[in-house]
Amino acid sequence: MRWIAIGCVLVASLLATQVFNIHFSLLPIYIIVAIMAWYNLILFIQARDLKTEAGESRPKGLVVPLQLPLRRLLMLPKATSPLVAQARAIGNLHIFLDLLVLTVLLHFTGGIENPFIFYFVFHVIIAGILLHYRVAYVVASVAILLVLLLVGLEYNGVIPHVHLEGFIFVNRYEQGTYVLGILVALATCLYAAAYMVTNLSRELRRQQRELVSLKDSAIREKTKDLREATKELTKLEEGRKHLLRFLGVVAHDLKAPLSAVQSYLQLMTGGFAGEMTDKQKHMLERSSTRITEQLHLISDLLDISRIEAGQMITEFEKVSLSQTVRDSLDNVRGLAKEKKIVLKVERPRTLPQIKASGARLQQVMTNLLANAIKFTPEKGVVRLRIRNRASDIQVEVMDTGIGIAAEDLTKIFDDFYRGIEPTKEGTGLGLSIAKRIVEAHGGRIWAESPNPDDESARGSRFTFTLPKNFVPVGKK
Amino acid sequence: MPEKILVVDDDPDMRDAITIILESRGYQIVTAQDGVEALANLKAEKPDLMMLDLLMPKMDGFAVMKELQDARWAKYREIPILILSSVREEASRRRYELETALTLEVDDYVEKPIAPDILLERVEKLLQKRKKPES
């Protein structure tokens, strides 16, 4: 803005002298323009440094000492930071320098004769917008004082008057009433401008402050909410860890005494503690079987609790499906051999690695294979087929057993469901655990009977899927 | 001379049952009820095999396995270890593998409750494995 002003002074002066034949000396104007350009440059650089270096360790130069008395005089509120103080100081200094320069310029371009005398109004407007509103009034007053001083001195002949030849009457500056009229007009103009601008800018600033404080409080509120949510999450996570630790201890303490009893029972039935009657042996064998069932039930119940407490998420890692399949088959090979059942495996040569709980997937496959073997008559066939599909892996376990009744098909994945005619063995939790595990991997599990893939429509088929790009919900 | 086996378990009945099974085959048995005692007996008795329970008070089986990886125990490293683990406690096996960076082979652990014939089979296998490199 100031650069434009400087340019305009030059252009206006040249136009006045050259085009309109108004004669006055150009030399002082050039000097004034040069001074303006010089201090403008200095303050401009200082203001820029203020922005880039945030005012740190900058020599404060001549600006701040000038600022202090002005602040005291106007009872301006203390700046909130040294940066703001310095910015204000530069602004204030600049505006008063401008006033002085315009006055001197006016002196050399006809004083009261120059209509540009009203340009003081711009200083007032700038001060009103950019600086404190009291500064605007001070600027107006100082401008009037300066003009008063100028025309007064010229009127009384203390300093020489520069006449704008060819523009206006020579003796205009000596006509008291005219000078007074101009002065009154100027004074009212400046004060009115100061009043309007400061009111306007005060209102604008108030709105801005309200907006900022509103935004601040909204951000504070959000931050608070976030902090509380995080705290809540941490608490939940701690609760889960606590529960899992607790379940670990429960698992051990429930099983330890049963294991000890079972070990003794097996010692006795194994003949390590002397001979027994057949009746005694039978009773101990039954006891042993019941304890084994109890141990399995405890394991199953704890499995469910652990899965529901989210333990599996902590077990997720890159798992080699080939290894899982191999291990599961190893687990059931003994069972199959006992019943002379053939295990047929159809699988692609390579299987991808997926994010999963390897131990749990092995548990599912082992469970399905063991079930299939259990329900297939001797010398039958159990097939395991694995397909690597576009977005998931499909695992099918097919048996040639008695099949599953239609009304059982939908319920076999329920907790404790043992079928319409309950079988003696098993806890009734195996398939419900398998379902939980598969679903925790983002997959699906279902059963069909008779096996749609069997040419003589026998047996049943259990299928589960594992998405390849599953992202488990919850914390790692 | 019969082979000496160190049995480490916090459950006295478990120690008793295992001792009865192993003594029936003429093995010499030393027992310990926690990890600290186990390490002390390992030094004092120099057994041919150690049976180690994982979950014990004071110093547990995981801590014992970690301690044995230290250089100070280098000359005891040849002693085979048979881990005693609970039925279907995949978690404890996984933790074992995570904490010791060792994978558990089927031959290296027995599940509780202890089936006498399986225990004897494992013990024999491990002792034979140990003998082979020496002969």
XYZ file of C-alpha atoms in Angstrom:
611
model
C 0.000 0.000 0.000
C 2.687 2.443 1.026
C 4.690 1.664 -2.078
C 1.650 2.590 -4.176
C 1.295 5.799 -2.140
C 4.921 6.698 -2.781
C 4.445 6.026 -6.485
C 1.294 8.142 -6.569
C 3.053 11.077 -4.882
C 5.661 11.000 -7.607
C 3.157 10.642 -10.430
C 0.820 13.305 -9.015
C 3.704 15.747 -8.603
C 4.933 15.155 -12.126
C 1.418 15.387 -13.573
C 0.783 18.611 -11.671
C 3.967 20.237 -12.875
C 4.117 18.895 -16.412
C 0.493 18.501 -17.545
C -1.385 21.109 -15.526
C 1.405 23.655 -15.492
C 1.297 24.046 -11.743
C 4.732 25.140 -10.733
C 6.538 24.174 -7.603
C 9.986 22.827 -6.807
C 10.301 19.061 -7.314
C 13.597 18.556 -5.470
C 12.219 18.458 -1.885
C 9.535 16.058 -3.064
C 12.147 13.666 -4.416
C 14.017 13.870 -1.135
C 10.850 13.169 0.874
C 9.924 10.264 -1.388
C 13.406 8.836 -0.914
C 13.097 9.139 2.893
C 9.701 7.478 2.775
C 11.038 4.648 0.669
C 13.970 4.224 3.060
C 12.032 3.936 6.311
C 9.315 1.972 4.612
C 11.917 -0.574 3.552
C 13.454 -0.798 7.010
C 10.147 -1.282 8.783
C 9.026 -3.703 6.130
C 12.106 -5.851 6.680
C 11.667 -5.679 10.423
C 8.047 -6.756 10.174
C 8.974 -9.605 7.879
C 11.672 -10.832 10.275
C 9.077 -10.684 12.982
C 6.973 -13.158 11.087
C 9.728 -15.536 10.030
C 11.823 -15.593 13.187
C 8.919 -15.035 15.544
C 10.766 -12.108 16.995
C 13.339 -14.257 18.703
C 16.596 -12.628 19.643
C 16.004 -9.834 17.139
C 17.553 -6.573 18.191
C 14.517 -4.490 18.985
C 16.184 -1.406 17.596
C 14.518 1.932 17.955
C 10.984 0.692 17.813
C 10.291 -0.517 21.326
C 11.660 2.416 23.342
C 9.293 4.629 21.370
C 6.451 2.303 22.005
C 6.576 2.360 25.778
C 5.590 6.006 26.450
C 2.860 5.787 23.843
C 1.367 2.786 25.595
C 1.476 4.475 28.963
C -0.058 7.600 27.474
C -2.968 5.770 25.890
C -3.340 3.170 28.637
C -3.277 0.560 25.943
C -3.694 -2.971 27.156
C -0.389 -4.758 27.576
C 0.455 -6.939 24.648
C -0.139 -10.622 25.156
C 3.306 -11.554 23.871
C 6.561 -9.819 22.972
C 5.826 -10.657 19.360
C 2.532 -8.795 19.393
C 4.180 -5.907 21.256
C 6.815 -5.591 18.596
C 4.321 -5.830 15.764
C 2.252 -3.096 17.377
C 5.311 -0.948 17.935
C 6.257 -1.191 14.293
C 2.719 -0.352 13.218
C 2.505 2.664 15.512
C 5.892 4.011 14.564
C 5.087 3.617 10.912
C 1.823 5.497 11.046
C 3.341 8.470 12.922
C 6.249 8.638 10.500
C 3.698 8.688 7.693
C 1.876 11.614 9.325
C 5.076 13.569 9.611
C 6.079 12.880 6.037
C 2.702 13.881 4.636
C 2.891 17.162 6.580
C 6.331 17.943 5.244
C 5.196 16.972 1.768
C 2.230 19.292 2.080
C 4.532 22.098 3.129
C 6.489 21.784 -0.092
C 3.369 21.431 -2.247
C 1.418 24.476 -1.243
C 0.312 23.772 2.321
C -3.321 24.737 2.734
C -3.619 25.201 -1.029
C -3.128 21.489 -1.629
C -6.444 19.582 -1.731
C -4.544 16.413 -0.829
C -4.509 17.757 2.683
C -7.569 15.551 3.235
C -5.473 12.463 2.656
C -4.805 12.387 6.381
C -8.090 10.524 6.496
C -6.333 7.428 5.174
C -3.923 7.384 8.085
C -6.859 7.469 10.443
C -8.560 4.636 8.577
C -5.422 2.495 8.558
C -4.802 3.160 12.253
C -8.423 2.328 13.021
C -8.284 -0.959 11.159
C -4.844 -2.196 12.022
C -4.030 -0.604 15.362
C -5.724 0.019 18.657
C -8.780 2.232 18.359
C -7.305 4.862 20.681
C -4.359 5.117 18.315
C -6.791 6.107 15.556
C -7.938 9.101 17.590
C -4.366 10.005 18.445
C -3.474 9.824 14.776
C -6.385 12.127 13.929
C -5.362 14.591 16.664
C -1.694 14.557 15.729
C -2.612 15.107 12.074
C -4.751 18.115 12.974
C -2.041 19.469 15.240
C 0.560 19.069 12.510
C -1.625 20.784 9.922
C -2.442 23.514 12.442
C 1.258 23.967 13.097
C 2.016 24.033 9.370
C -0.646 26.508 8.296
C -0.188 28.536 11.457
C 3.537 28.946 10.866
C 2.960 29.733 7.204
C 0.117 32.150 8.041
C 2.318 34.035 10.459
C 5.248 33.947 8.089
C 7.534 32.037 10.403
C 8.316 29.553 7.639
C 8.111 30.376 3.964
C 5.000 29.384 2.018
C 5.402 27.400 -1.163
C 2.903 28.577 -3.727
C 1.432 26.273 -6.330
C 1.753 28.513 -9.350
C -1.099 28.269 -11.818
C -3.377 26.361 -9.443
C -4.935 28.813 -7.042
C -4.693 32.399 -5.834
C -1.355 33.353 -4.474
C -2.566 34.656 -1.142
C -4.987 31.959 -0.251
C -2.841 30.785 2.681
C -3.248 34.234 4.228
C -7.052 34.234 4.120
C -7.916 33.359 7.713
C -11.543 32.325 7.234
C -10.700 29.992 4.323
C -7.864 28.383 6.273
C -10.113 27.997 9.281
C -12.843 26.451 7.154
C -10.467 23.906 5.689
C -9.109 23.121 9.154
C -12.583 22.577 10.628
C -13.568 20.431 7.681
C -10.381 18.419 8.012
C -10.747 18.002 11.781
C -14.369 16.838 11.598
C -13.526 14.608 8.671
C -10.668 12.940 10.522
C -12.554 12.456 13.784
C -15.638 11.163 12.047
C -13.511 8.735 10.087
C -11.762 7.631 13.272
C -15.105 7.087 14.962
C -16.612 5.100 12.124
C -13.590 2.990 11.401
C -12.853 2.138 15.015
C -16.472 1.214 15.659
C -16.544 -0.941 12.612
C -13.273 -2.659 13.317
C -14.114 -3.100 16.985
C -17.263 -4.936 16.011
C -15.314 -7.048 13.528
C -12.665 -7.871 16.102
C -15.260 -8.791 18.686
C -16.870 -11.214 16.266
C -13.515 -12.635 15.368
C -12.639 -13.108 19.026
C -15.972 -14.813 19.653
C -15.403 -17.094 16.717
C -11.929 -17.995 17.905
C -13.077 -18.644 21.463
C -15.973 -20.706 20.160
C -13.590 -22.743 18.058
C -11.217 -23.108 21.007
C -13.942 -24.337 23.307
C -15.177 -26.764 20.651
C -11.640 -28.113 20.246
C -11.229 -28.334 24.033
C -14.496 -30.256 24.256
C -13.433 -32.659 21.505
C -10.032 -33.214 23.087
C -11.679 -33.954 26.404
C -14.054 -36.457 24.799
C -11.164 -38.120 23.035
C -9.118 -38.357 26.206
C -12.032 -39.907 28.060
C -12.675 -42.399 25.287
C -9.014 -43.391 25.277
C -9.081 -43.822 29.032
C -12.175 -45.977 28.727
C -10.508 -48.110 26.061
C -7.385 -48.574 28.156
C -9.572 -49.603 31.075
C -11.376 -52.149 28.903
C -8.091 -53.459 27.583
C -6.758 -53.802 31.130
C -9.969 -55.548 32.138
C -9.530 -57.997 29.291
C -5.913 -58.691 30.216
C -6.942 -59.180 33.816
C -9.702 -61.592 32.793
C -7.345 -63.595 30.583
C -4.790 -63.845 33.399
C -7.572 -64.911 35.719
C -8.759 -67.571 33.265
C -5.195 -68.853 32.955
C -5.008 -69.378 36.707
C -8.495 -70.923 36.767
C -7.512 -73.325 33.975
C -4.452 -74.453 35.862
C -6.073 -74.719 39.273
C -9.163 -76.575 38.022
C -7.125 -79.063 36.069
C -4.211 -79.645 38.434
C -6.112 -81.698 41.051
C -7.979 -83.648 38.367
C -4.709 -84.363 36.608
C -3.181 -85.664 39.826
C -6.200 -87.894 40.508
C -6.201 -89.103 36.928
C -2.506 -89.911 37.067
C -2.999 -92.019 40.196
C -5.986 -93.791 38.605
C -3.942 -94.657 35.552
C -1.151 -95.911 37.801
C -3.551 -98.244 39.532
C -5.257 -99.479 36.347
C -1.811 -99.891 34.826
C -0.870 -102.245 37.636
C 1.805 -100.006 39.196
C 0.232 -100.309 42.642
C -0.312 -103.991 42.837
C -2.935 -106.380 41.513
C -6.650 -105.551 41.674
C -9.843 -107.477 41.188
C -11.570 -107.004 37.826
C -14.385 -105.146 39.588
C -11.987 -102.685 41.180
C -10.220 -102.198 37.863
C -13.499 -101.553 36.058
C -14.544 -98.941 38.605
C -11.231 -97.164 38.376
C -11.371 -97.192 34.584
C -14.841 -95.657 34.684
C -13.572 -93.024 37.118
C -10.699 -92.295 34.791
C -13.049 -91.881 31.824
C -15.302 -89.532 33.772
C -12.333 -87.443 34.835
C -11.101 -87.233 31.252
C -14.545 -85.970 30.214
C -14.445 -83.438 33.020
C -11.006 -82.251 31.941
C -12.259 -81.817 28.372
C -15.302 -79.909 29.569
C -13.110 -77.572 31.603
C -10.833 -77.049 28.609
C -13.830 -76.330 26.356
C -15.428 -73.904 28.806
C -12.162 -72.076 29.275
C -11.650 -72.018 25.494
C -15.003 -70.308 25.048
C -14.269 -67.812 27.820
C -10.882 -67.044 26.333
C -12.225 -66.624 22.806
C -14.995 -64.367 24.061
C -12.512 -62.357 26.107
C -10.707 -61.691 22.821
C -7.596 -63.746 23.432
C -7.388 -64.819 19.818
C -6.710 -61.280 18.674
C -3.506 -61.352 20.692
C -2.534 -64.569 18.911
C -2.963 -63.277 15.344
C 0.171 -63.630 13.258
C 1.302 -64.750 9.796
C 0.341 -68.396 9.647
C 1.436 -71.000 7.118
C -1.758 -72.829 6.214
C 0.250 -75.754 4.835
C 1.779 -76.259 8.263
C -1.627 -75.991 9.967
C -3.072 -78.636 7.623
C -0.095 -80.951 8.200
C -0.314 -80.598 11.983
C -4.082 -81.193 12.032
C -3.676 -84.371 9.969
C -0.904 -85.523 12.310
C -3.250 -85.006 15.252
C -5.899 -87.392 13.882
C -3.738 -89.979 12.126
C -3.793 -92.186 15.247
C -7.599 -92.078 15.436
C -7.957 -92.908 11.746
C -5.525 -95.801 12.041
C -7.472 -97.297 14.938
C -10.610 -97.479 12.753
C -8.706 -98.286 9.554
C -10.135 -95.168 7.963
C -8.460 -93.719 4.882
C -7.648 -89.987 4.999
C -7.806 -88.469 1.526
C -6.393 -84.994 1.080
C -6.984 -82.750 -1.945
C -5.113 -79.484 -1.734
C -3.234 -77.093 -4.008
C 0.532 -77.543 -3.920
C 1.022 -74.188 -2.298
C -1.222 -72.427 0.197
C -0.863 -68.753 1.072
C 0.088 -67.381 4.461
C -2.754 -65.582 6.192
C -3.153 -63.508 9.341
C -4.645 -65.908 11.852
C -4.249 -67.752 15.094
C -2.452 -70.884 13.911
C -3.173 -72.850 17.073
C -6.898 -72.099 16.864
C -7.194 -72.961 13.163
C -5.466 -76.218 13.897
C -8.016 -76.779 16.657
C -10.901 -76.272 14.186
C -9.450 -78.582 11.527
C -8.547 -81.235 14.100
C -12.031 -81.055 15.587
C -13.775 -81.437 12.225
C -11.488 -84.292 11.166
C -11.874 -86.082 14.516
C -15.673 -85.755 14.287
C -15.642 -87.094 10.747
C -13.563 -90.091 11.828
C -15.795 -90.643 14.847
C -18.966 -90.832 12.752
C -17.523 -92.860 9.890
C -17.744 -96.640 10.166
C -14.547 -98.702 10.116
C -12.644 -98.887 6.814
C -14.506 -95.822 5.553
C -13.097 -92.700 3.921
C -12.666 -89.165 5.288
C -11.770 -86.461 2.762
C -10.164 -83.118 3.406
C -10.371 -80.713 0.481
C -8.816 -77.251 0.473
C -9.440 -74.717 -2.242
C -7.498 -71.519 -2.741
C -10.139 -69.144 -4.078
C -9.895 -65.504 -5.152
C -10.707 -63.872 -1.856
C -10.743 -66.754 0.604
C -9.593 -70.249 1.467
C -12.292 -72.912 1.588
C -11.800 -75.996 3.735
C -14.142 -78.984 3.423
C -14.213 -82.071 5.601
C -16.324 -84.917 4.206
C -17.178 -88.201 5.832
C -18.958 -91.371 4.731
C -20.802 -91.788 8.017
C -24.398 -91.930 9.104
C -25.065 -88.315 8.175
C -26.916 -85.687 10.166
C -30.685 -85.415 10.576
C -32.171 -82.345 8.860
C -33.503 -80.918 12.130
C -30.034 -81.186 13.673
C -28.200 -79.396 10.867
C -28.986 -75.896 12.053
C -28.407 -76.646 15.721
C -25.155 -78.561 15.755
C -23.158 -75.351 16.134
C -25.079 -74.384 19.289
C -23.507 -74.686 22.742
C -24.036 -78.084 24.424
C -26.078 -79.457 21.503
C -25.497 -83.185 21.183
C -28.153 -84.080 18.635
C -31.719 -85.354 18.970
C -30.381 -88.622 20.329
C -27.533 -87.430 22.482
C -24.313 -89.335 21.973
C -22.505 -90.320 25.111
C -19.197 -88.836 24.171
C -18.199 -85.210 23.858
C -19.052 -82.018 25.653
C -21.314 -80.669 22.948
C -19.055 -77.659 22.698
C -16.579 -78.680 19.984
C -18.511 -77.297 17.011
C -19.660 -74.180 18.855
C -16.000 -73.436 19.636
C -15.084 -74.093 15.988
C -17.799 -71.646 14.925
C -16.469 -68.972 17.292
C -12.927 -69.436 16.011
C -13.929 -69.300 12.333
C -16.056 -66.222 12.895
C -13.237 -64.508 14.782
C -11.240 -64.955 11.563
C -14.032 -63.315 9.556
C -15.106 -66.613 7.998
C -18.241 -68.801 7.897
C -18.854 -72.414 8.855
C -21.753 -74.666 7.885
C -22.760 -78.300 7.503
C -24.577 -80.225 4.768
C -26.009 -83.717 4.919
C -26.044 -85.826 2.916
C -22.758 -84.719 1.416
C -23.746 -83.099 -1.931
C -20.352 -84.133 -3.277
C -20.853 -87.843 -2.597
C -22.044 -89.844 -5.597
C -24.078 -92.226 -3.409
C -25.434 -89.386 -1.240
C -23.937 -90.505 2.048
C -22.337 -88.840 5.013
C -22.023 -85.146 5.632
C -19.843 -82.239 4.601
C -18.515 -79.508 6.896
C -17.230 -76.387 5.200
C -15.527 -73.276 6.526
C -14.015 -70.259 4.813
C -11.128 -67.989 5.764
C -10.946 -64.570 4.084
C -7.404 -63.792 2.933
C -7.422 -60.122 3.867
C -9.189 -60.168 7.191
C -8.431 -57.351 9.631
C -9.385 -58.368 13.178
C -11.327 -55.776 15.155
C -9.697 -54.685 18.373
C -6.317 -53.897 19.694
C -3.258 -55.900 18.718
C 24.171 -97.918 36.919
C 20.586 -96.752 36.544
C 19.905 -93.442 34.855
C 19.063 -90.557 37.125
C 15.974 -88.448 36.379
C 15.144 -85.093 37.965
C 11.382 -84.590 38.324
C 10.284 -80.961 38.768
C 6.638 -80.294 39.653
C 4.948 -78.202 42.313
C 2.170 -80.767 42.812
C 3.359 -83.396 45.356
C 0.897 -86.005 44.047
C 2.135 -85.484 40.514
C 5.745 -85.949 41.698
C 4.664 -89.056 43.571
C 2.822 -90.563 40.594
C 5.697 -89.891 38.200
C 8.195 -91.281 40.696
C 6.210 -94.524 41.037
C 6.021 -94.944 37.247
C 9.713 -94.273 36.674
C 10.963 -96.297 39.646
C 9.053 -99.276 38.300
C 11.595 -99.294 35.462
C 14.520 -98.936 37.804
C 15.321 -95.264 37.163
C 16.840 -93.310 40.028
C 14.633 -90.301 40.890
C 15.469 -86.878 42.313
C 12.667 -84.352 42.799
C 12.323 -80.583 43.026
C 9.214 -78.507 43.724
C 10.146 -75.282 41.948
C 12.596 -73.794 39.497
C 15.112 -72.673 42.101
C 15.323 -76.136 43.601
C 15.468 -77.623 40.104
C 18.551 -75.594 39.150
C 20.229 -76.442 42.470
C 19.575 -80.163 41.976
C 20.681 -79.969 38.361
C 24.106 -78.827 39.613
C 24.301 -81.179 42.593
C 22.911 -84.346 41.060
C 23.854 -84.039 37.380
C 20.836 -86.083 36.222
C 20.552 -87.784 32.835
C 17.173 -86.199 32.159
C 14.962 -83.496 33.631
C 11.149 -83.536 33.632
C 9.948 -79.975 33.951
C 6.513 -78.604 34.796
C 5.829 -75.197 33.237
C 3.466 -73.504 35.665
C 5.014 -73.395 39.134
C 5.271 -70.850 41.911
C 8.566 -69.082 42.647
C 10.547 -69.815 39.484
C 8.447 -71.395 36.733
C 9.481 -73.719 33.932
C 9.770 -70.871 31.428
C 12.255 -69.097 33.677
C 14.266 -72.281 34.140
C 14.498 -72.772 30.355
C 15.612 -69.183 29.915
C 18.205 -69.478 32.661
C 19.635 -72.611 31.052
C 20.290 -70.699 27.830
C 22.809 -68.598 29.733
C 26.495 -69.405 29.170
C 26.958 -70.366 32.828
C 24.826 -73.430 32.219
C 26.658 -74.534 29.082
C 27.756 -77.898 30.465
C 24.210 -78.774 31.527
C 22.838 -78.085 28.092
C 23.347 -81.670 27.035
C 20.799 -82.856 29.579
C 17.521 -83.559 27.750
C 14.367 -81.951 29.105
C 10.870 -83.385 29.000
C 8.237 -80.701 29.433
C 5.109 -81.517 31.444
C 2.153 -79.642 30.034
C -1.550 -79.503 30.735
C -4.070 -81.060 28.408
C -4.787 -78.970 25.334
C -3.234 -75.902 26.847
C -2.159 -74.508 23.526
C -1.570 -71.196 25.200
C 1.114 -72.537 27.506
C 2.829 -74.295 24.631
C 2.707 -71.143 22.570
C 4.058 -69.129 25.447
C 6.850 -71.640 25.852
C 7.784 -71.250 22.196
C 7.556 -67.472 22.354
C 9.565 -67.097 25.536
C 12.281 -69.602 24.823
C 12.385 -69.275 21.025
C 12.494 -73.079 20.959
C 9.882 -75.190 19.221
C 8.425 -78.069 21.182
C 8.649 -81.366 19.328
C 6.040 -83.991 20.166
C 8.733 -86.091 21.836
C 9.759 -83.232 24.080
C 6.590 -82.972 26.118
C 4.024 -85.105 27.912
C 0.533 -84.038 28.663
C -0.978 -84.171 32.091
C -2.657 -86.340 33.290
C 0.239 -88.699 32.828
C -0.461 -91.939 31.002
C 2.198 -94.340 32.337
C 3.040 -96.084 29.061
C 3.359 -92.816 27.126
C 5.577 -91.314 29.806
C 7.904 -94.319 29.800
C 8.063 -94.296 26.008
C 9.056 -90.606 25.905
C 11.633 -90.980 28.641
C 13.233 -93.919 26.897
C 13.347 -92.095 23.564
C 15.016 -89.030 25.048
C 17.562 -91.037 26.979
C 18.462 -92.992 23.856
C 18.809 -89.800 21.840
C 21.256 -88.571 24.464
C 23.288 -91.760 24.366
C 23.657 -91.842 20.595
C 25.979 -88.847 20.077
C 28.205 -90.098 22.887
C 28.732 -93.564 21.447
